[in-house]
Amino acid sequence: MSDRKLALAFVFVWFFAGGIAHFVFTASFLRIVPPYVPFPLAAVYVSGIFELLGAAGILVPRTRALAGAGLIALTICVTPANVYTWMHPALFPGISRSLLGARLALQVLLIAGIWWSTRSRKH
């Protein structure tokens, strides 16, 4: 399996599992929604739906690049939740501040992985 396909498989599993988790562990996702976000339950469900749609979209070569762009946009849109957890570590006991910070760094790597794995070789 090529590196690109391995990265694509990782991106698929990340968003497919994450999308399902939004519906199975809804309360956990609600905890990380910043208080300024209106309709937090709807935000959790909508982001879960988009994660599942993006995961499905990257499996189809014809829609892969568009789905990848959508997953990049989604990842950027949910980054404030990770910033919120990092800025308020007391609200998340049992999770070290460095682990919360690492999650932010992972966002950058995830975006790079999405972009690289969903672009055609021509680009």
Coordinates of C-alpha atoms in Angstrom, one line a residue:
M1 CA 0.0 0.0 0.0
S2 CA 1.4 3.4 -1.0
D3 CA 2.0 6.2 1.6
R4 CA -0.8 8.2 0.1
K5 CA -3.3 5.4 0.4
L6 CA -2.2 4.7 3.9
A7 CA -2.7 8.4 4.8
L8 CA -6.1 8.3 3.0
A9 CA -7.1 5.2 5.1
F10 CA -6.0 7.1 8.3
V11 CA -8.1 10.1 7.3
F12 CA -11.1 7.9 6.6
V13 CA -10.9 6.1 9.9
W14 CA -10.3 9.3 11.8
F15 CA -13.4 11.0 10.5
F16 CA -15.6 7.9 10.2
A17 CA -14.9 6.9 13.9
G18 CA -15.1 10.6 14.9
G19 CA -18.4 11.1 13.2
I20 CA -19.9 8.0 14.9
A21 CA -18.5 9.2 18.2
H22 CA -20.5 12.4 17.9
F23 CA -23.7 10.4 18.2
V24 CA -22.4 7.7 20.7
F25 CA -20.5 10.0 23.1
T26 CA -22.6 13.2 22.5
A27 CA -22.2 14.4 26.2
S28 CA -18.4 14.3 25.8
F29 CA -18.5 16.4 22.7
L30 CA -20.9 18.9 24.3
R31 CA -18.4 19.5 27.1
I32 CA -15.8 20.8 24.6
V33 CA -18.1 23.2 22.7
P34 CA -17.1 26.7 23.7
P35 CA -19.9 28.6 25.6
Y36 CA -20.2 31.2 22.8
V37 CA -21.3 28.7 20.2
P38 CA -25.1 28.8 19.8
F39 CA -27.0 25.6 19.8
P40 CA -24.2 23.3 21.0
L41 CA -26.2 20.1 20.6
A42 CA -26.9 20.9 17.0
A43 CA -23.3 21.9 16.5
V44 CA -22.2 18.4 17.7
Y45 CA -24.7 16.6 15.5
V46 CA -24.0 18.7 12.4
S47 CA -20.2 18.3 12.7
G48 CA -20.7 14.5 13.2
I49 CA -22.8 14.4 10.1
F50 CA -20.2 16.3 8.1
E51 CA -17.4 14.0 9.4
L52 CA -19.3 11.0 8.1
L53 CA -20.1 12.6 4.8
G54 CA -16.5 13.6 4.3
A55 CA -15.3 10.2 5.2
A56 CA -17.6 8.7 2.7
G57 CA -16.7 11.3 0.1
I58 CA -13.0 10.6 0.2
L59 CA -13.6 6.9 -0.7
V60 CA -14.9 7.9 -4.1
P61 CA -12.1 9.1 -6.5
R62 CA -14.5 11.5 -8.3
T63 CA -15.5 13.3 -5.0
R64 CA -12.2 12.9 -3.1
A65 CA -10.7 16.3 -3.6
L66 CA -14.0 18.1 -2.8
A67 CA -14.6 16.0 0.3
G68 CA -11.0 16.6 1.3
A69 CA -11.5 20.4 1.0
G70 CA -14.7 20.0 3.1
L71 CA -12.8 18.0 5.8
I72 CA -10.1 20.7 5.9
A73 CA -12.8 23.4 6.4
L74 CA -14.5 21.3 9.0
T75 CA -11.2 20.7 10.9
I76 CA -10.6 24.5 10.9
C77 CA -14.2 25.1 12.1
V78 CA -13.9 22.7 15.1
T79 CA -10.4 24.0 16.1
P80 CA -12.0 26.6 18.5
A81 CA -13.2 23.6 20.6
N82 CA -9.6 22.4 20.9
V83 CA -8.4 25.9 21.7
Y84 CA -11.1 26.2 24.4
T85 CA -10.0 22.9 26.0
W86 CA -6.4 24.1 26.0
M87 CA -7.3 27.5 27.5
H88 CA -9.5 26.0 30.2
P89 CA -7.7 22.8 31.4
A90 CA -9.4 23.0 34.8
L91 CA -12.6 22.0 33.1
F92 CA -11.0 18.8 31.8
P93 CA -9.4 17.2 34.9
G94 CA -7.4 14.1 34.1
I95 CA -6.2 15.5 30.8
S96 CA -2.9 17.2 31.0
R97 CA -2.5 20.7 29.5
S98 CA 0.4 19.3 27.3
L99 CA -1.9 16.7 25.8
L100 CA -4.6 19.4 25.2
G101 CA -1.8 21.4 23.4
A102 CA -0.7 18.4 21.4
R103 CA -4.3 18.1 20.1
L104 CA -3.9 21.6 18.6
A105 CA -0.6 20.5 16.9
L106 CA -2.3 17.4 15.6
Q107 CA -4.9 19.7 13.9
V108 CA -2.1 21.1 11.7
L109 CA -0.8 17.6 10.9
L110 CA -4.3 16.4 10.2
I111 CA -5.0 19.2 7.8
A112 CA -1.7 18.5 6.0
G113 CA -2.6 14.8 5.8
I114 CA -6.1 15.4 4.5
W115 CA -4.7 17.8 1.8
W116 CA -1.9 15.4 0.7
S117 CA -4.0 12.3 0.7
T118 CA -7.0 13.7 -1.2
R119 CA -5.3 15.5 -4.0
S120 CA -4.7 13.8 -7.3
R121 CA -1.2 13.1 -8.3
K122 CA -1.5 15.7 -11.1
H123 CA -1.7 18.5 -8.6

